[in-house]
Amino acid sequence: TRANRVRGNKMDVATEEKVMDPRTKTIVFKMLNSGVLREIHGVVSAGKEANVYHAVTGDYEGIESNVECAIKIFKTSMNEFKNRAEYLEGDYRFKNKKSQHNTRKLIKLWAEKETRNLKRMRSAGIQCPEPILLRENILIMSFIGRDGFPAPRLRDVEVDTQVWKGIYHSVIKTMRKMYHQCKLVHADLSEYNLMYRKRVLWVIDVAQAVDLDHPLALDFLKKDCVSMATFFNKKGVQSTMSPRRLFDFVVETAAEGVDIDQYIEKIEQDISSSGGPKSIEEQLKEDAVFMQVYIPRNLSAIRPLPDGTVEARNDQDYFEVVTGLSTHSILYAMLEENQKEGEEETK
Ligand code: ADP
Ligand code: MG
């Protein structure tokens, strides 16, 4: 995935891809004409939901001129809608384009969400692209890389185990920071959405990142923890936290104010002294209960039942949670809190 550097014929490469719908094309042409962009080069990445192009900024008020940038264009033909569109197209009753209009609105929201998440992350000091300009489904952001070559994703990085260990630490500390300072869960964390350049980790692709308020935020976090624990375990990094332990590390409030590196070191010593390195398969087996249980987001999401068990609910469904599972630190803390509240009420 290298950008084809085609200087001179500005839009040719981008339009050749035939992925831009007419309205998107119009906006991009306007950006070129008004000087927001000086030129657009090739496609850095053609994904299911978005394409990313390499470009150079022009002269435009409020924008640094003549710098490389990445243009993420969210496709108005995103998969979920594509199937439905197929049924509608060609049917004269749906020629009013109303559905197309709503889809555009939705995609626009998606681009807006990525922009806002990036801003939140940058104000917390997390290394991620800086949003430069947002127009509908088109997000211009700073380019991670140089001369049209994007920085490698962790998927493509080749370094020795010691360096991987450092990257691992950056990743888990970033997850914590995102959680506590940005109140965000990435929700699609993988070796494809992390870049590495000049020994710095960069987090990208945050359109789907959710606020901690989201009913499934902790479930998404669990998924992210499995993904990262698996990746670094398979890279041979010693004493990596199991998905469950990583989850606890990310959400733990007791670690606030303490030296985070020392805290990690302590955990790693504990892991290596208690049985040494385990394969991710073993870890997942040991964490089976944690993996299955629905983790309630807050007190209002669980309620104790008369028989001593707990019922957890999200917005649509109710899940049974047996008391044995309350060993999980969060659930446990919430139960205690809930109990206290109950006691106070009966006083
Ligand atoms: P998708 O939803 O298609 O996964 P991403 O945001 O992950 O979208 O971007 C896809 C790819 O484009 C990334 O893997 C990365 O290689 C490249 N990319 C995205 N943003 C940038 C950027 N700001 N600078 C350089 N390359 C980028
Ligand atoms: Mg991605």
mmCIF file of C-alpha atoms and ligand atoms in Angstrom:
data_model
loop_
_atom_site.group_PDB
_atom_site.id
_atom_site.type_symbol
_atom_site.label_atom_id
_atom_site.label_comp_id
_atom_site.label_asym_id
_atom_site.label_seq_id
_atom_site.Cartn_x
_atom_site.Cartn_y
_atom_site.Cartn_z
ATOM 1 C CA THR A 1 0.000 0.000 0.000
ATOM 2 C CA ARG A 2 2.213 2.746 -1.268
ATOM 3 C CA ALA A 3 0.893 5.961 -2.652
ATOM 4 C CA ASN A 4 1.437 6.290 -6.364
ATOM 5 C CA ARG A 5 3.077 9.605 -6.622
ATOM 6 C CA VAL A 6 1.627 11.240 -9.652
ATOM 7 C CA ARG A 7 2.433 14.884 -9.610
ATOM 8 C CA GLY A 8 0.891 17.210 -12.119
ATOM 9 C CA ASN A 9 -2.362 15.581 -13.049
ATOM 10 C CA LYS A 10 -3.973 16.358 -9.744
ATOM 11 C CA MET A 11 -7.209 14.389 -9.766
ATOM 12 C CA ASP A 12 -6.543 11.671 -12.314
ATOM 13 C CA VAL A 13 -5.450 8.942 -9.962
ATOM 14 C CA ALA A 14 -8.178 9.609 -7.480
ATOM 15 C CA THR A 15 -10.989 9.642 -9.998
ATOM 16 C CA GLU A 16 -9.638 6.642 -11.860
ATOM 17 C CA GLU A 17 -10.441 4.552 -8.826
ATOM 18 C CA LYS A 18 -14.098 5.186 -9.665
ATOM 19 C CA VAL A 19 -14.966 5.206 -5.991
ATOM 20 C CA MET A 20 -15.942 8.807 -5.621
ATOM 21 C CA ASP A 21 -19.577 9.545 -6.077
ATOM 22 C CA PRO A 22 -20.393 12.767 -7.959
ATOM 23 C CA ARG A 23 -20.955 14.878 -4.849
ATOM 24 C CA THR A 24 -17.720 13.744 -3.224
ATOM 25 C CA LYS A 25 -15.889 14.476 -6.463
ATOM 26 C CA THR A 26 -17.367 17.972 -6.516
ATOM 27 C CA ILE A 27 -16.221 18.698 -2.974
ATOM 28 C CA VAL A 28 -12.721 17.445 -3.729
ATOM 29 C CA PHE A 29 -12.565 19.604 -6.893
ATOM 30 C CA LYS A 30 -13.620 22.593 -4.823
ATOM 31 C CA MET A 31 -10.842 21.839 -2.369
ATOM 32 C CA LEU A 32 -8.359 21.891 -5.239
ATOM 33 C CA ASN A 33 -9.776 25.081 -6.715
ATOM 34 C CA SER A 34 -9.965 26.986 -3.452
ATOM 35 C CA GLY A 35 -6.407 26.069 -2.554
ATOM 36 C CA VAL A 36 -7.156 23.803 0.405
ATOM 37 C CA LEU A 37 -5.292 21.149 -1.543
ATOM 38 C CA ARG A 38 -2.472 21.676 -3.980
ATOM 39 C CA GLU A 39 -2.548 18.183 -5.419
ATOM 40 C CA ILE A 40 -3.903 14.735 -4.768
ATOM 41 C CA HIS A 41 -1.765 11.705 -5.343
ATOM 42 C CA GLY A 42 -2.590 8.033 -5.331
ATOM 43 C CA VAL A 43 -4.540 5.833 -3.043
ATOM 44 C CA VAL A 44 -2.701 4.891 0.132
ATOM 45 C CA SER A 45 -5.383 2.440 1.119
ATOM 46 C CA ALA A 46 -8.608 1.221 -0.431
ATOM 47 C CA GLY A 47 -10.764 -0.213 2.302
ATOM 48 C CA LYS A 48 -14.292 -1.443 2.607
ATOM 49 C CA GLU A 49 -15.598 1.673 4.263
ATOM 50 C CA ALA A 50 -13.100 4.326 3.309
ATOM 51 C CA ASN A 51 -10.303 5.174 0.922
ATOM 52 C CA VAL A 52 -7.245 7.076 2.014
ATOM 53 C CA TYR A 53 -5.326 9.281 -0.414
ATOM 54 C CA HIS A 54 -2.030 11.032 -0.112
ATOM 55 C CA ALA A 55 -2.157 14.744 -0.894
ATOM 56 C CA VAL A 56 -0.425 18.073 -0.362
ATOM 57 C CA THR A 57 -2.068 21.126 1.131
ATOM 58 C CA GLY A 58 -2.244 24.369 -0.806
ATOM 59 C CA ASP A 59 -2.591 27.953 0.345
ATOM 60 C CA TYR A 60 -5.674 28.361 2.441
ATOM 61 C CA GLU A 61 -6.383 30.388 5.523
ATOM 62 C CA GLY A 62 -6.000 28.465 8.732
ATOM 63 C CA ILE A 63 -4.155 25.584 7.133
ATOM 64 C CA GLU A 64 -0.440 25.005 7.037
ATOM 65 C CA SER A 65 0.483 25.208 3.377
ATOM 66 C CA ASN A 66 2.474 22.770 1.315
ATOM 67 C CA VAL A 67 2.514 19.891 3.743
ATOM 68 C CA GLU A 68 1.705 16.263 3.116
ATOM 69 C CA CYS A 69 -1.697 15.156 4.268
ATOM 70 C CA ALA A 70 -3.945 12.129 4.217
ATOM 71 C CA ILE A 71 -7.480 12.386 2.889
ATOM 72 C CA LYS A 72 -9.846 9.814 4.281
ATOM 73 C CA ILE A 73 -12.978 9.583 2.181
ATOM 74 C CA PHE A 74 -15.756 7.608 3.767
ATOM 75 C CA LYS A 75 -17.587 5.724 1.097
ATOM 76 C CA THR A 76 -21.198 6.607 0.614
ATOM 77 C CA SER A 77 -21.651 3.044 -0.554
ATOM 78 C CA MET A 78 -20.656 1.526 2.765
ATOM 79 C CA ASN A 79 -21.422 -2.161 2.867
ATOM 80 C CA GLU A 80 -24.481 -2.226 5.091
ATOM 81 C CA PHE A 81 -26.204 0.183 2.791
ATOM 82 C CA LYS A 82 -24.953 -1.300 -0.414
ATOM 83 C CA ASN A 83 -27.138 -4.381 -0.211
ATOM 84 C CA ARG A 84 -30.207 -2.358 0.456
ATOM 85 C CA ALA A 85 -29.354 0.093 -2.278
ATOM 86 C CA GLU A 86 -29.234 -2.764 -4.756
ATOM 87 C CA TYR A 87 -32.824 -3.536 -4.014
ATOM 88 C CA LEU A 88 -33.878 0.052 -4.376
ATOM 89 C CA GLU A 89 -31.984 0.984 -7.487
ATOM 90 C CA GLY A 90 -33.924 0.359 -10.615
ATOM 91 C CA ASP A 91 -37.195 0.478 -8.772
ATOM 92 C CA TYR A 92 -38.994 3.571 -10.031
ATOM 93 C CA ARG A 93 -40.684 4.093 -6.653
ATOM 94 C CA PHE A 94 -37.362 4.850 -5.008
ATOM 95 C CA LYS A 95 -36.053 7.268 -7.560
ATOM 96 C CA ASN A 96 -36.558 10.178 -5.160
ATOM 97 C CA LYS A 97 -33.043 9.567 -3.726
ATOM 98 C CA LYS A 98 -34.303 9.936 -0.191
ATOM 99 C CA SER A 99 -32.431 6.843 0.996
ATOM 100 C CA GLN A 100 -29.260 8.036 -0.704
ATOM 101 C CA HIS A 101 -29.654 11.320 1.117
ATOM 102 C CA ASN A 102 -29.955 9.629 4.506
ATOM 103 C CA THR A 103 -26.960 7.437 3.814
ATOM 104 C CA ARG A 104 -24.874 10.498 3.091
ATOM 105 C CA LYS A 105 -25.977 12.006 6.373
ATOM 106 C CA LEU A 106 -24.934 8.897 8.229
ATOM 107 C CA ILE A 107 -21.542 8.691 6.552
ATOM 108 C CA LYS A 108 -21.039 12.362 7.307
ATOM 109 C CA LEU A 109 -21.653 11.630 10.985
ATOM 110 C CA TRP A 110 -19.103 8.852 10.779
ATOM 111 C CA ALA A 111 -16.426 11.242 9.473
ATOM 112 C CA GLU A 112 -17.409 13.760 12.131
ATOM 113 C CA LYS A 113 -17.026 11.127 14.818
ATOM 114 C CA GLU A 114 -13.529 10.249 13.657
ATOM 115 C CA THR A 115 -12.592 13.940 13.694
ATOM 116 C CA ARG A 116 -13.917 14.495 17.199
ATOM 117 C CA ASN A 117 -12.250 11.368 18.532
ATOM 118 C CA LEU A 118 -8.923 12.401 17.020
ATOM 119 C CA LYS A 119 -9.233 15.818 18.656
ATOM 120 C CA ARG A 120 -9.957 14.268 22.032
ATOM 121 C CA MET A 121 -6.964 12.025 21.685
ATOM 122 C CA ARG A 122 -4.645 14.797 20.624
ATOM 123 C CA SER A 123 -5.617 16.929 23.591
ATOM 124 C CA ALA A 124 -4.647 13.995 25.809
ATOM 125 C CA GLY A 125 -1.266 13.906 24.107
ATOM 126 C CA ILE A 126 -1.861 10.665 22.232
ATOM 127 C CA GLN A 127 -0.006 10.403 18.941
ATOM 128 C CA CYS A 128 -2.623 10.292 16.214
ATOM 129 C CA PRO A 129 -3.273 12.200 12.988
ATOM 130 C CA GLU A 130 -4.254 15.823 13.440
ATOM 131 C CA PRO A 131 -7.548 16.681 11.767
ATOM 132 C CA ILE A 132 -6.999 19.527 9.319
ATOM 133 C CA LEU A 133 -10.356 19.929 7.635
ATOM 134 C CA LEU A 134 -13.678 18.126 7.570
ATOM 135 C CA ARG A 135 -16.176 18.472 4.743
ATOM 136 C CA GLU A 136 -19.083 16.064 4.827
ATOM 137 C CA ASN A 137 -17.605 12.589 4.292
ATOM 138 C CA ILE A 138 -14.096 13.869 3.614
ATOM 139 C CA LEU A 139 -11.537 14.182 6.377
ATOM 140 C CA ILE A 140 -8.177 15.799 5.725
ATOM 141 C CA MET A 141 -5.598 14.988 8.380
ATOM 142 C CA SER A 142 -1.873 15.100 8.905
ATOM 143 C CA PHE A 143 0.064 12.405 7.083
ATOM 144 C CA ILE A 144 1.859 9.770 9.144
ATOM 145 C CA GLY A 145 4.814 8.984 6.953
ATOM 146 C CA ARG A 146 6.923 10.819 4.421
ATOM 147 C CA ASP A 147 7.169 11.508 0.685
ATOM 148 C CA GLY A 148 3.938 9.688 0.020
ATOM 149 C CA PHE A 149 4.996 6.594 1.889
ATOM 150 C CA PRO A 150 2.803 5.920 4.902
ATOM 151 C CA ALA A 151 4.511 4.678 8.043
ATOM 152 C CA PRO A 152 4.297 0.897 8.412
ATOM 153 C CA ARG A 153 1.433 -0.535 10.395
ATOM 154 C CA LEU A 154 2.403 -2.803 13.292
ATOM 155 C CA ARG A 155 1.362 -5.630 10.974
ATOM 156 C CA ASP A 156 4.313 -4.771 8.716
ATOM 157 C CA VAL A 157 6.905 -3.800 11.301
ATOM 158 C CA GLU A 158 10.012 -5.968 11.632
ATOM 159 C CA VAL A 159 12.027 -5.367 14.772
ATOM 160 C CA ASP A 160 13.572 -7.587 17.438
ATOM 161 C CA THR A 161 11.781 -8.787 20.559
ATOM 162 C CA GLN A 162 13.251 -6.109 22.789
ATOM 163 C CA VAL A 163 11.839 -3.373 20.564
ATOM 164 C CA TRP A 164 8.490 -5.178 20.404
ATOM 165 C CA LYS A 165 8.417 -5.051 24.161
ATOM 166 C CA GLY A 166 8.756 -1.271 24.067
ATOM 167 C CA ILE A 167 5.990 -1.023 21.465
ATOM 168 C CA TYR A 168 3.812 -3.260 23.631
ATOM 169 C CA HIS A 169 4.283 -0.928 26.576
ATOM 170 C CA SER A 170 3.377 2.071 24.406
ATOM 171 C CA VAL A 171 0.221 0.297 23.271
ATOM 172 C CA ILE A 172 -1.047 -0.630 26.725
ATOM 173 C CA LYS A 173 -0.239 2.784 28.165
ATOM 174 C CA THR A 174 -2.052 4.389 25.242
ATOM 175 C CA MET A 175 -5.092 2.182 25.864
ATOM 176 C CA ARG A 176 -5.131 3.385 29.473
ATOM 177 C CA LYS A 177 -4.772 6.992 28.477
ATOM 178 C CA MET A 178 -7.552 6.693 25.915
ATOM 179 C CA TYR A 179 -9.785 5.194 28.548
ATOM 180 C CA HIS A 180 -9.093 7.530 31.457
ATOM 181 C CA GLN A 181 -8.210 10.806 29.771
ATOM 182 C CA CYS A 182 -10.249 10.631 26.576
ATOM 183 C CA LYS A 183 -13.065 8.466 27.958
ATOM 184 C CA LEU A 184 -12.813 6.439 24.789
ATOM 185 C CA VAL A 185 -12.513 2.799 23.786
ATOM 186 C CA HIS A 186 -10.946 2.321 20.354
ATOM 187 C CA ALA A 187 -13.175 -0.655 19.517
ATOM 188 C CA ASP A 188 -11.151 -1.720 16.486
ATOM 189 C CA LEU A 189 -7.683 -1.941 17.931
ATOM 190 C CA SER A 190 -5.429 -4.189 15.898
ATOM 191 C CA GLU A 191 -2.019 -4.347 14.250
ATOM 192 C CA TYR A 192 -3.697 -2.739 11.214
ATOM 193 C CA ASN A 193 -4.765 0.404 13.032
ATOM 194 C CA LEU A 194 -1.503 1.169 14.781
ATOM 195 C CA MET A 195 1.409 2.684 12.918
ATOM 196 C CA TYR A 196 5.048 2.897 13.926
ATOM 197 C CA ARG A 197 7.386 5.606 12.820
ATOM 198 C CA LYS A 198 10.662 6.854 14.260
ATOM 199 C CA ARG A 199 10.085 4.769 17.384
ATOM 200 C CA VAL A 200 6.724 6.343 17.969
ATOM 201 C CA LEU A 201 3.404 4.560 18.045
ATOM 202 C CA TRP A 202 0.524 6.207 16.172
ATOM 203 C CA VAL A 203 -3.112 5.356 16.672
ATOM 204 C CA ILE A 204 -5.392 5.657 13.634
ATOM 205 C CA ASP A 205 -8.870 4.683 12.435
ATOM 206 C CA VAL A 206 -11.042 5.916 15.294
ATOM 207 C CA ALA A 207 -14.370 6.530 13.574
ATOM 208 C CA GLN A 208 -15.845 3.592 15.482
ATOM 209 C CA ALA A 209 -14.235 4.488 18.814
ATOM 210 C CA VAL A 210 -16.928 4.899 21.454
ATOM 211 C CA ASP A 211 -17.375 7.015 24.539
ATOM 212 C CA LEU A 212 -17.383 5.106 27.826
ATOM 213 C CA ASP A 213 -21.079 5.927 28.000
ATOM 214 C CA HIS A 214 -21.778 3.485 25.213
ATOM 215 C CA PRO A 215 -23.598 0.429 26.603
ATOM 216 C CA LEU A 216 -21.116 -1.900 24.932
ATOM 217 C CA ALA A 217 -17.971 0.122 25.641
ATOM 218 C CA LEU A 218 -16.527 -2.460 28.024
ATOM 219 C CA ASP A 219 -17.321 -5.293 25.672
ATOM 220 C CA PHE A 220 -15.471 -3.467 22.916
ATOM 221 C CA LEU A 221 -12.580 -2.921 25.300
ATOM 222 C CA LYS A 222 -12.534 -6.628 26.040
ATOM 223 C CA LYS A 223 -12.254 -7.313 22.320
ATOM 224 C CA ASP A 224 -9.405 -4.801 21.998
ATOM 225 C CA CYS A 225 -7.611 -6.465 24.913
ATOM 226 C CA VAL A 226 -7.887 -9.888 23.295
ATOM 227 C CA SER A 227 -6.587 -8.496 20.034
ATOM 228 C CA MET A 228 -3.549 -6.785 21.580
ATOM 229 C CA ALA A 229 -2.749 -9.559 24.073
ATOM 230 C CA THR A 230 -2.825 -12.045 21.207
ATOM 231 C CA PHE A 231 -0.685 -9.970 18.883
ATOM 232 C CA PHE A 232 2.124 -9.285 21.355
ATOM 233 C CA ASN A 233 2.032 -12.783 22.819
ATOM 234 C CA LYS A 234 2.543 -14.185 19.319
ATOM 235 C CA LYS A 235 5.380 -11.694 18.737
ATOM 236 C CA GLY A 236 7.181 -13.431 21.596
ATOM 237 C CA VAL A 237 7.084 -10.532 24.041
ATOM 238 C CA GLN A 238 7.709 -12.020 27.492
ATOM 239 C CA SER A 239 5.276 -11.633 30.404
ATOM 240 C CA THR A 240 2.501 -10.036 28.384
ATOM 241 C CA MET A 241 -0.701 -9.583 30.335
ATOM 242 C CA SER A 242 -3.531 -11.960 29.554
ATOM 243 C CA PRO A 243 -6.598 -10.309 27.978
ATOM 244 C CA ARG A 244 -8.273 -10.191 31.357
ATOM 245 C CA ARG A 245 -5.269 -8.761 33.107
ATOM 246 C CA LEU A 246 -4.837 -6.196 30.363
ATOM 247 C CA PHE A 247 -8.481 -5.201 30.754
ATOM 248 C CA ASP A 248 -7.958 -4.683 34.475
ATOM 249 C CA PHE A 249 -4.794 -2.713 33.786
ATOM 250 C CA VAL A 250 -6.624 -0.395 31.394
ATOM 251 C CA VAL A 251 -9.583 0.347 33.646
ATOM 252 C CA GLU A 252 -7.804 0.194 37.038
ATOM 253 C CA THR A 253 -8.195 3.435 38.960
ATOM 254 C CA ALA A 254 -5.875 2.343 41.773
ATOM 255 C CA ALA A 255 -2.978 2.872 39.384
ATOM 256 C CA GLU A 256 -3.700 6.571 39.135
ATOM 257 C CA GLY A 257 -0.905 8.716 40.464
ATOM 258 C CA VAL A 258 1.588 5.864 40.667
ATOM 259 C CA ASP A 259 4.537 5.566 38.295
ATOM 260 C CA ILE A 260 2.959 3.641 35.460
ATOM 261 C CA ASP A 261 6.207 2.004 34.323
ATOM 262 C CA GLN A 262 6.870 0.699 37.811
ATOM 263 C CA TYR A 263 3.305 -0.499 37.978
ATOM 264 C CA ILE A 264 3.710 -2.427 34.736
ATOM 265 C CA GLU A 265 7.018 -3.852 35.921
ATOM 266 C CA LYS A 266 5.352 -5.131 39.063
ATOM 267 C CA ILE A 267 2.621 -6.845 37.079
ATOM 268 C CA GLU A 268 5.188 -8.414 34.767
ATOM 269 C CA GLN A 269 7.265 -9.698 37.658
ATOM 270 C CA ASP A 270 4.128 -11.198 39.094
ATOM 271 C CA ILE A 271 3.316 -12.878 35.767
ATOM 272 C CA SER A 272 6.811 -14.326 35.308
ATOM 273 C CA SER A 273 7.006 -15.587 38.893
ATOM 274 C CA SER A 274 3.633 -17.296 38.666
ATOM 275 C CA GLY A 275 4.194 -19.927 36.047
ATOM 276 C CA GLY A 276 6.074 -17.921 33.445
ATOM 277 C CA PRO A 277 4.972 -17.293 29.886
ATOM 278 C CA LYS A 278 1.768 -18.923 28.745
ATOM 279 C CA SER A 279 0.417 -19.200 25.244
ATOM 280 C CA ILE A 280 -2.528 -17.002 24.399
ATOM 281 C CA GLU A 281 -4.640 -20.141 23.992
ATOM 282 C CA GLU A 282 -3.899 -21.140 27.594
ATOM 283 C CA GLN A 283 -4.608 -17.615 28.778
ATOM 284 C CA LEU A 284 -7.938 -17.534 27.012
ATOM 285 C CA LYS A 285 -8.843 -20.869 28.546
ATOM 286 C CA GLU A 286 -8.032 -19.570 32.029
ATOM 287 C CA ASP A 287 -10.001 -16.404 31.349
ATOM 288 C CA ALA A 288 -12.929 -18.293 29.844
ATOM 289 C CA VAL A 289 -15.421 -16.950 32.345
ATOM 290 C CA PHE A 290 -14.256 -13.392 31.878
ATOM 291 C CA MET A 291 -14.459 -13.840 28.141
ATOM 292 C CA GLN A 292 -18.079 -14.958 28.281
ATOM 293 C CA VAL A 293 -19.542 -12.656 30.862
ATOM 294 C CA TYR A 294 -21.232 -9.496 29.831
ATOM 295 C CA ILE A 295 -19.512 -6.662 31.630
ATOM 296 C CA PRO A 296 -21.983 -4.081 32.808
ATOM 297 C CA ARG A 297 -21.030 -0.513 32.192
ATOM 298 C CA ASN A 298 -22.307 1.014 35.379
ATOM 299 C CA LEU A 299 -24.501 0.477 38.374
ATOM 300 C CA SER A 300 -27.709 1.157 36.554
ATOM 301 C CA ALA A 301 -26.803 -1.672 34.217
ATOM 302 C CA ILE A 302 -26.965 -4.362 36.904
ATOM 303 C CA ARG A 303 -29.415 -5.263 39.589
ATOM 304 C CA PRO A 304 -29.216 -7.879 42.316
ATOM 305 C CA LEU A 305 -31.904 -10.551 42.366
ATOM 306 C CA PRO A 306 -33.497 -11.978 45.548
ATOM 307 C CA ASP A 307 -31.653 -15.306 45.210
ATOM 308 C CA GLY A 308 -28.286 -13.578 45.450
ATOM 309 C CA THR A 309 -27.499 -13.673 41.757
ATOM 310 C CA VAL A 310 -27.132 -10.575 39.705
ATOM 311 C CA GLU A 311 -28.860 -9.575 36.570
ATOM 312 C CA ALA A 312 -27.049 -7.396 34.136
ATOM 313 C CA ARG A 313 -28.820 -5.494 31.475
ATOM 314 C CA ASN A 314 -27.898 -3.471 28.472
ATOM 315 C CA ASP A 315 -30.316 -1.530 26.406
ATOM 316 C CA GLN A 316 -31.964 -4.457 24.689
ATOM 317 C CA ASP A 317 -31.145 -7.621 26.509
ATOM 318 C CA TYR A 318 -30.898 -9.052 29.937
ATOM 319 C CA PHE A 319 -28.036 -11.348 30.817
ATOM 320 C CA GLU A 320 -27.799 -13.606 33.791
ATOM 321 C CA VAL A 321 -24.590 -13.232 35.720
ATOM 322 C CA VAL A 322 -23.911 -15.855 38.373
ATOM 323 C CA THR A 323 -22.402 -14.743 41.665
ATOM 324 C CA GLY A 324 -19.251 -16.754 41.060
ATOM 325 C CA LEU A 325 -18.307 -14.299 38.389
ATOM 326 C CA SER A 326 -18.326 -11.364 40.727
ATOM 327 C CA THR A 327 -14.655 -11.979 41.425
ATOM 328 C CA HIS A 328 -14.062 -9.780 38.458
ATOM 329 C CA SER A 329 -12.772 -6.580 39.952
ATOM 330 C CA ILE A 330 -15.178 -4.189 38.290
ATOM 331 C CA LEU A 331 -18.263 -6.214 38.807
ATOM 332 C CA TYR A 332 -17.195 -6.756 42.371
ATOM 333 C CA ALA A 333 -16.665 -3.096 43.047
ATOM 334 C CA MET A 334 -20.011 -2.292 41.578
ATOM 335 C CA LEU A 335 -21.731 -4.926 43.645
ATOM 336 C CA GLU A 336 -20.233 -3.520 46.815
ATOM 337 C CA GLU A 337 -21.277 -0.056 45.860
ATOM 338 C CA ASN A 338 -24.734 -1.263 45.066
ATOM 339 C CA GLN A 339 -24.984 -3.049 48.390
ATOM 340 C CA LYS A 340 -23.870 0.022 50.296
ATOM 341 C CA GLU A 341 -26.480 2.081 48.543
ATOM 342 C CA GLY A 342 -29.065 -0.511 49.439
ATOM 343 C CA GLU A 343 -28.004 -0.511 53.095
ATOM 344 C CA GLU A 344 -28.177 3.238 53.271
ATOM 345 C CA GLU A 345 -31.629 3.187 51.816
ATOM 346 C CA THR A 346 -32.878 0.766 54.478
ATOM 347 C CA LYS A 347 -31.386 2.813 57.325
HETATM 348 P P1 ADP B 1 -9.997 1.799 7.213
HETATM 349 O O1 ADP B 1 -11.340 2.055 7.797
HETATM 350 O O2 ADP B 1 -10.029 1.601 5.746
HETATM 351 O O3 ADP B 1 -9.257 0.704 7.927
HETATM 352 P P2 ADP B 1 -7.876 3.543 8.220
HETATM 353 O O4 ADP B 1 -8.098 4.829 8.915
HETATM 354 O O5 ADP B 1 -7.401 2.398 9.030
HETATM 355 O O6 ADP B 1 -9.208 3.185 7.423
HETATM 356 O O7 ADP B 1 -6.842 3.819 7.054
HETATM 357 C C1 ADP B 1 -6.469 2.796 6.162
HETATM 358 C C2 ADP B 1 -4.972 2.833 5.919
HETATM 359 O O8 ADP B 1 -4.596 4.096 5.374
HETATM 360 C C3 ADP B 1 -4.128 2.676 7.172
HETATM 361 O O9 ADP B 1 -3.859 1.336 7.459
HETATM 362 C C4 ADP B 1 -2.868 3.432 6.835
HETATM 363 O O10 ADP B 1 -1.982 2.599 6.110
HETATM 364 C C5 ADP B 1 -3.360 4.528 5.919
HETATM 365 N N1 ADP B 1 -3.588 5.779 6.659
HETATM 366 C C6 ADP B 1 -4.704 6.156 7.319
HETATM 367 N N2 ADP B 1 -4.556 7.364 7.894
HETATM 368 C C7 ADP B 1 -3.312 7.774 7.576
HETATM 369 C C8 ADP B 1 -2.552 8.959 7.863
HETATM 370 N N3 ADP B 1 -3.053 9.958 8.586
HETATM 371 N N4 ADP B 1 -1.294 9.030 7.382
HETATM 372 C C9 ADP B 1 -0.775 8.026 6.644
HETATM 373 N N5 ADP B 1 -1.438 6.895 6.338
HETATM 374 C C10 ADP B 1 -2.692 6.759 6.791
HETATM 375 MG MG MG B 2 -8.115 0.518 9.524
#
